[in-house]
Amino acid sequence: METILIQNAKAIVTCDGQDRVFRDADLLIRGPEIVAIGKDLDSKGARVIDGRDRFVYPGLINTHHHFFQTFVRNLVKVDYPNLSVMDWLDVVYQIFQNVNEEVIYHSTLTALADLIKHGCTCAFDHQYCYPRHAGKELIDRQMDAAGLLGIRYHGGRGANDIPMSSGSPIPDSMVETADDFLADCERLIRKFHDPEPFSMRQIVVAPCQPINGTEELFRESAALARREGVRLHTHLGEGETAAMVSRWGKRTLAWCEEIGFVGEDVWFAHGWELQPDEYRVMARTGTGLSHCPAPAVLGGYPIIPMQTMLREGMSLSLGVDGSATNDGSSLLDSLRMGYLMQTYFAKPNGGCVTPYEVLKVACTGGARVLGRPDLGSLEPGKAADLFMVDTGVLELSGALHDPANMLARTGVTGPVWLTMVNGRVIWQDGAFPDIDERSLAARGEAVCDRVLRQKADVFQGL
């Protein structure tokens, strides 16, 4: 079991319950675990990482993404700002129906590399894209990709069981039955789910979206997840509410509460249609929310009031969302964007969160909604998931007096100096150890070209 000492770090921002920041201090790691933080720790037998001029932060936790969409970026023909969510889905599913195992593997590598380079150590992905020709082992390929890069991965097995002929945007070739979906969830849980502390792989039962799923799908998903002790996730308050009221006579959150799809083991993505009385429902039931700033800005949708939600007791986390509605996978970028959205929104709407509070949403908030008390802060007994920023650079001169607020406030959004997961360095000084990044990138580009660009009409003429 390797021992690592991060020595003489300029600052260690813990995000712990006391919001402690250590200056000119050491951080001692043994195996996957942090064992001590303080000054002049014993370095005997340890591999030393020089912390001079470097700030240390808890690893960021991404709680909503769609990795397969990284190959549908920079595509103006399906530009999100000019379409409603529902109209956008009608177009983009015509591309998604071509996805296969190769696309899933390489697009996952692409998204995870971006996340890792920007300080993310634990990523949840909502994989709801299952064309029949692609088979069922798509999360299996995501697990392969996460294992190669060394990141902690939570796989959300999604599904849609209402076809286009019944009013959804889902092509018939991508619709699954509830029974097939639940059977594959059970398979994935048996194969991958590890509930132990410091686990690197977990499974989430995650039907895609209430407007594209039957009541049976959601009820049975909740029953399976609670029987197996795994968590639940879906999209909510993302533009579907009017259609849910038309179909069911009630708003989406009320529908979810009625069928039992709320609770401390559940979190939703987006929530920009949530109303103040629903914040209290979310808080009362312990249901979490993944705030994804990029798609809200890109689509011109309402800005959620983070300060009000936190004051009501809601559990908030941060997500980058799928690259088709973001075009990038940097959680540092989402951190900055999320903070600036709040500053624009804040004065007439209940006050603003601080940059540090947004950081905590991305760290401790993410750990909370994923049910990971072993993650989210730098403390003895927690997992050694962290990233380091080199502050000895000219562009940060004069900004180093407040490490806790610095990232979102000053716009530190470029690649970090080091990312560590479970005590293992997986990114350092511009390189992935033992991985030929350029070769992987070339292979991914070739797959995108052969499987998507040459088949989908929307790429023609580009």
C-alpha positions as a printed Julia matrix, in Angstrom:
462×3 Matrix{Float64}:
   0.0    0.0     0.0
   1.68   3.18   -1.2
   2.11   6.2     1.06
   2.1    9.65   -0.54
   2.88  12.98    1.09
   1.79  16.21   -0.54
   4.36  18.4     1.14
   4.23  22.09    1.95
   1.11  22.89   -0.06
   0.5   26.62   -0.28
  -3.12  25.98    0.72
  -5.38  22.98    1.34
  -9.07  23.84    0.94
 -10.83  21.04    2.81
 -14.54  21.82    2.27
 -15.06  20.08    5.63
 -17.75  20.9     8.17
 -15.65  23.72    9.61
 -14.64  25.07    6.18
 -10.99  24.85    7.2
  -8.2   26.04    4.93
  -4.67  24.92    5.87
  -1.76  27.13    4.81
   1.74  25.83    4.12
   0.68  22.35    5.2
   1.09  18.69    4.3
  -1.46  16.04    3.36
  -0.61  12.38    4.06
  -2.24   9.57    2.06
  -1.99   5.84    2.63
  -3.48   3.66   -0.07
  -6.86   5.15   -1.04
  -7.31   7.14    2.17
  -6.32  10.48    3.65
  -4.7    9.84    7.03
  -3.51  13.28    8.18
  -3.41  16.98    7.34
  -1.06  19.36    9.11
   2.38  20.89    9.23
   5.67  18.97    9.09
   4.16  15.5     8.72
   6.61  12.59    8.68
   7.65  11.81    5.12
   9.57   8.6     5.92
   8.77   5.92    3.35
   6.43   8.21    1.43
   6.52   9.32   -2.16
   6.65  13.09   -1.93
   4.67  15.41   -4.19
   5.92  18.99   -3.99
   3.05  21.25   -2.95
   4.9   24.56   -3.11
   2.93  27.22   -5.0
   0.0   24.8    -5.28
  -3.53  24.88   -3.91
  -5.18  21.52   -3.1
  -8.95  21.03   -3.44
 -11.36  18.09   -2.99
 -12.1   16.33   -6.25
 -15.12  17.72   -8.08
 -18.11  15.37   -8.41
 -20.14  15.47  -11.62
 -23.73  14.39  -10.99
 -25.25  14.61  -14.48
 -23.85  13.89  -17.92
 -24.52  11.97  -21.15
 -21.13  10.75  -22.33
 -22.42   9.43  -25.66
 -23.24  12.99  -26.69
 -19.59  14.07  -26.87
 -19.66  13.05  -30.54
 -22.61  15.4   -31.24
 -20.8   18.62  -30.31
 -20.16  21.72  -32.39
 -23.11  20.89  -34.61
 -24.93  24.11  -35.46
 -27.64  22.29  -37.41
 -29.07  21.09  -34.08
 -28.19  24.27  -32.23
 -29.9   24.19  -28.84
 -30.56  27.97  -28.51
 -32.96  27.94  -31.46
 -35.1   25.01  -30.29
 -37.21  24.04  -27.3
 -36.01  20.98  -25.4
 -38.78  18.83  -26.86
 -38.14  20.05  -30.43
 -34.4   19.56  -30.0
 -34.99  15.96  -28.89
 -37.06  15.31  -32.04
 -34.01  16.21  -34.17
 -31.13  14.88  -32.15
 -32.57  11.39  -31.65
 -32.15  10.87  -35.38
 -28.39  10.95  -34.69
 -28.51   9.05  -31.43
 -30.16   6.03  -33.05
 -26.85   5.3   -34.83
 -24.83   4.96  -31.6
 -23.06   1.64  -30.98
 -20.53   0.15  -28.53
 -17.58   1.81  -30.28
 -19.19   5.23  -30.0
 -20.01   4.66  -26.34
 -16.46   3.58  -25.47
 -14.67   6.4   -27.29
 -17.13   9.15  -26.46
 -16.87   8.1   -22.8
 -13.07   8.37  -22.97
 -13.48  11.84  -24.47
 -15.85  13.08  -21.76
 -13.88  11.52  -18.91
 -10.58  12.95  -20.14
 -12.09  16.44  -20.14
 -13.51  15.9   -16.65
 -10.23  14.56  -15.25
  -8.14  17.36  -16.74
 -10.38  19.84  -14.95
 -10.37  18.35  -11.47
 -13.25  15.86  -11.54
 -12.6   12.64   -9.63
 -16.07  11.04   -9.57
 -18.49  11.13  -12.49
 -22.08   9.99  -12.9
 -23.32   9.37  -16.42
 -26.96   9.02  -17.46
 -26.75   6.47  -20.29
 -30.24   6.22  -21.72
 -29.29   5.71  -25.39
 -29.98   2.06  -26.32
 -30.54   1.5   -30.05
 -31.47  -2.15  -30.59
 -28.52  -2.79  -32.9
 -26.1   -1.65  -30.18
 -27.0   -4.36  -27.68
 -27.2   -4.02  -23.91
 -23.54  -3.82  -22.86
 -23.06  -0.07  -23.26
 -22.45   0.74  -19.6
 -20.02  -2.18  -19.67
 -17.98  -0.25  -22.25
 -18.2    2.87  -20.09
 -16.81   0.89  -17.18
 -13.92  -0.19  -19.44
 -13.18   3.43  -20.32
 -13.38   4.63  -16.72
 -11.08   1.8   -15.64
  -8.52   2.74  -18.27
  -8.38   6.38  -17.13
  -8.7    5.61  -13.42
 -11.7    7.78  -12.52
 -14.46   6.86  -10.09
 -17.6    6.13  -12.1
 -21.31   5.81  -11.3
 -23.25   4.39  -14.25
 -26.88   5.43  -14.6
 -28.82   2.84  -16.57
 -31.54   4.81  -18.35
 -34.43   3.83  -20.61
 -37.43   5.13  -22.54
 -40.49   2.93  -23.01
 -42.93   5.28  -24.79
 -42.41   5.25  -28.59
 -42.74   8.08  -31.08
 -46.08   6.69  -32.2
 -47.44   7.43  -28.71
 -46.18  11.0   -28.57
 -42.54  10.82  -27.5
 -39.48  11.8   -29.59
 -38.01   8.31  -29.19
 -37.55   6.32  -32.44
 -39.02   2.83  -32.3
 -35.52   1.38  -32.65
 -34.55   2.93  -29.29
 -37.59   2.02  -27.2
 -37.23  -0.7   -24.55
 -39.82  -2.54  -22.51
 -39.86  -2.02  -18.78
 -39.07  -5.72  -18.27
 -35.99  -5.62  -20.51
 -34.75  -2.46  -18.8
 -35.21  -3.83  -15.29
 -33.53  -7.11  -16.2
 -30.48  -5.24  -17.49
 -30.39  -3.06  -14.37
 -30.24  -6.25  -12.3
 -27.43  -7.59  -14.5
 -25.41  -4.41  -14.11
 -25.91  -4.28  -10.35
 -24.71  -7.88  -10.01
 -21.71  -7.26  -12.27
 -20.51  -3.83  -11.2
 -22.14  -2.31   -8.14
 -19.79  -2.0    -5.19
 -21.39  -0.34   -2.13
 -18.23  -0.43   -0.01
 -16.28   2.7     1.05
 -13.82   3.9    -1.6
 -15.62   1.88   -4.29
 -14.74   2.86   -7.85
 -17.91   1.53   -9.55
 -21.58   1.9    -8.73
 -24.86   1.55  -10.62
 -27.88   3.88  -10.55
 -31.36   3.0   -11.82
 -32.2    6.0   -14.0
 -35.26   5.95  -16.31
 -34.67   8.8   -18.71
 -37.54  11.22  -18.38
 -41.13  11.06  -17.03
 -42.61  12.38  -20.28
 -41.0    9.49  -22.2
 -41.62   6.78  -19.61
 -44.68   4.95  -18.38
 -45.83   4.99  -14.78
 -44.97   1.28  -14.62
 -41.38   2.0   -15.66
 -40.91   4.53  -12.87
 -42.74   2.57  -10.17
 -40.83  -0.62  -10.92
 -37.53   1.27  -11.13
 -38.07   2.61   -7.61
 -39.02  -0.82   -6.31
 -35.93  -2.45   -7.87
 -33.54   0.25   -6.66
 -34.78   0.04   -3.08
 -34.7   -3.73   -3.11
 -31.08  -3.66   -4.31
 -29.94  -0.66   -2.27
 -28.96   1.55   -5.21
 -29.93   5.11   -6.07
 -32.45   6.61   -8.51
 -32.15   9.43  -11.03
 -34.12  11.11  -13.83
 -34.62  14.43  -15.63
 -37.23  16.71  -14.09
 -38.4   20.29  -14.59
 -36.58  20.53  -17.92
 -39.41  21.67  -20.18
 -41.7   18.66  -19.83
 -44.04  20.04  -17.16
 -46.78  21.35  -19.45
 -46.95  18.02  -21.25
 -47.08  16.16  -17.92
 -49.97  18.37  -16.77
 -51.76  17.67  -20.04
 -51.19  13.92  -19.73
 -51.62  13.38  -15.99
 -53.3   16.52  -14.69
 -50.37  17.25  -12.4
 -46.87  18.7   -12.45
 -43.9   16.36  -12.78
 -42.73  16.54   -9.17
 -46.24  15.82   -7.86
 -46.43  12.82  -10.22
 -43.06  11.55   -8.97
 -44.07  12.02   -5.34
 -47.34  10.16   -5.88
 -45.59   7.09   -7.33
 -42.73   7.1    -4.8
 -39.97   8.43   -7.06
 -38.69  10.9    -4.45
 -36.54  10.49   -1.34
 -33.01  10.67   -0.02
 -31.99   8.0    -2.53
 -33.26  10.06   -5.5
 -31.89  13.07   -7.33
 -33.14  14.91  -10.4
 -31.35  16.85  -13.12
 -32.06  20.49  -14.05
 -35.19  21.58  -12.16
 -35.51  25.03  -13.73
 -39.31  24.61  -13.83
 -39.51  23.9   -10.1
 -41.6   26.39   -8.11
 -40.93  27.7    -4.56
 -43.48  25.35   -2.96
 -41.72  22.48   -4.73
 -38.37  23.47   -3.19
 -39.95  22.63    0.15
 -41.17  19.27   -1.16
 -37.65  18.5    -2.36
 -36.2   19.48    1.03
 -38.84  17.61    3.04
 -38.33  14.39    1.09
 -34.51  14.75    0.91
 -34.61  14.57   -2.89
 -31.49  16.04   -4.52
 -31.03  18.22   -7.58
 -28.15  18.35  -10.05
 -27.81  21.91  -11.32
 -26.42  22.03  -14.87
 -25.6   25.66  -15.72
 -24.55  25.24  -19.36
 -27.8   23.95  -20.91
 -29.82  26.59  -19.05
 -27.67  29.37  -20.5
 -27.4   27.78  -23.93
 -31.14  27.26  -24.19
 -32.16  30.53  -22.55
 -34.02  28.79  -19.72
 -34.7   30.07  -16.19
 -31.8   30.35  -13.75
 -32.44  28.34  -10.61
 -32.1   30.36   -7.36
 -29.35  28.41   -5.6
 -29.37  30.59   -2.48
 -33.12  30.15   -1.98
 -32.94  26.41   -2.62
 -30.09  25.97   -0.14
 -31.91  28.1     2.42
 -34.95  25.85    2.06
 -32.73  22.85    2.82
 -32.48  21.31   -0.65
 -29.54  19.09   -1.54
 -27.79  20.64   -4.54
 -24.99  19.26   -6.69
 -23.37  20.28   -9.99
 -23.4   18.66  -13.41
 -22.01  19.51  -16.83
 -24.88  17.76  -18.7
 -24.51  16.09  -22.05
 -22.14  17.58  -24.56
 -24.95  18.11  -27.04
 -26.24  20.83  -24.7
 -22.88  21.99  -23.37
 -20.17  21.17  -25.95
 -17.66  20.52  -23.19
 -17.14  18.34  -20.13
 -15.26  20.67  -17.79
 -16.8   20.9   -14.33
 -14.47  23.83  -13.56
 -16.13  25.67  -16.42
 -19.57  24.79  -15.02
 -18.41  26.0   -11.6
 -17.5   29.4   -13.04
 -20.63  29.6   -15.2
 -22.87  28.59  -12.32
 -21.44  31.3   -10.09
 -21.76  34.01  -12.74
 -25.36  32.97  -13.42
 -26.11  33.49   -9.74
 -24.48  36.9    -9.62
 -26.61  38.02  -12.59
 -29.76  36.61  -11.03
 -29.16  37.32   -7.35
 -30.01  40.86   -6.29
 -33.74  40.83   -7.13
 -34.12  37.14   -6.23
 -33.02  36.47   -2.68
 -29.26  37.0    -2.65
 -26.22  35.3    -4.09
 -24.18  32.28   -3.15
 -20.44  32.83   -2.74
 -17.93  31.24   -5.11
 -16.91  28.92   -2.27
 -20.52  27.8    -1.75
 -20.69  26.81   -5.43
 -17.45  24.83   -4.92
 -19.02  23.02   -1.98
 -22.09  22.22   -4.08
 -19.7   20.59   -6.58
 -17.86  18.63   -3.86
 -19.82  17.88   -0.69
 -23.14  18.4    -2.49
 -22.18  15.88   -5.14
 -21.1   13.35   -2.52
 -24.42  13.78   -0.72
 -26.68  13.18   -3.72
 -24.62  10.16   -4.83
 -24.76   8.71   -1.31
 -20.98   8.81   -0.88
 -20.04   9.93    2.67
 -16.48   8.79    1.88
 -16.1   11.56   -0.73
 -16.49  15.32   -1.08
 -14.01  16.81    1.39
 -10.38  16.52    2.44
 -10.38  14.93    5.89
  -8.71  11.95    7.59
 -10.76   8.87    6.79
 -12.06  10.21    3.49
 -10.95   9.0     0.06
  -7.83  10.66   -1.37
  -9.73  12.28   -4.24
  -8.28  15.71   -4.98
  -6.86  18.08   -7.53
  -4.07  20.63   -7.39
  -3.79  24.03   -9.07
  -0.4   25.58   -9.79
  -0.63  29.14   -8.46
   2.95  30.13   -9.31
   1.83  31.52  -12.65
   1.64  35.12  -13.69
  -2.09  35.22  -14.39
  -2.9   34.37  -10.75
  -0.51  36.85   -9.18
  -2.38  39.01   -6.66
  -5.35  36.63   -6.3
  -3.92  34.07   -3.85
  -5.19  35.55   -0.58
  -8.5   33.63   -0.75
  -8.01  30.03   -1.94
 -11.57  28.96   -1.06
 -13.22  31.49   -3.38
 -10.54  31.7    -6.05
 -11.67  29.1    -8.59
 -15.11  30.4    -9.53
 -14.37  34.02   -8.69
 -11.27  34.44  -10.85
 -12.22  31.97  -13.58
  -9.66  29.22  -13.07
 -11.08  26.97  -15.77
  -8.03  25.54  -17.54
  -6.44  22.12  -16.93
  -5.34  21.53  -13.36
  -1.8   20.55  -12.43
  -2.7   17.2   -10.85
  -5.77  15.0   -10.35
  -5.76  12.09   -7.88
  -8.4    9.39   -7.32
  -8.23   6.91   -4.42
  -4.61   7.91   -3.8
  -3.56   7.31   -7.41
  -2.35  10.15   -9.65
  -4.32   9.91  -12.92
  -3.35  13.29  -14.43
  -0.24  15.35  -13.77
   1.53  18.24  -15.43
  -0.28  17.9   -18.75
  -0.25  14.12  -19.2
  -2.1   10.91  -18.4
   0.42   8.46  -16.92
   0.95   5.38  -19.13
  -1.7    6.4   -21.7
  -1.09   7.44  -25.3
  -3.61  10.28  -25.45
  -3.03  11.19  -29.09
  -3.57   7.63  -30.27
  -6.84   7.36  -28.31
  -7.98  10.72  -29.69
  -7.3    9.64  -33.29
  -9.19   6.38  -32.81
 -12.16   8.23  -31.33
 -12.24  10.69  -34.23
 -12.22   7.79  -36.71
 -15.16   6.11  -34.93
 -17.16   9.36  -34.9
 -16.55   9.78  -38.61
 -17.42   6.22  -39.62
 -20.4    5.58  -37.34
 -22.06   8.99  -37.06
 -20.86  11.54  -39.62
 -21.19   9.2   -42.59
 -24.67   7.99  -41.58
 -26.58  10.96  -40.15
 -27.98  13.46  -42.66
 -27.51  16.32  -40.22
 -23.74  16.14  -40.74
 -23.97  16.49  -44.51
 -22.52  19.64  -46.0
 -20.19  20.3   -43.07
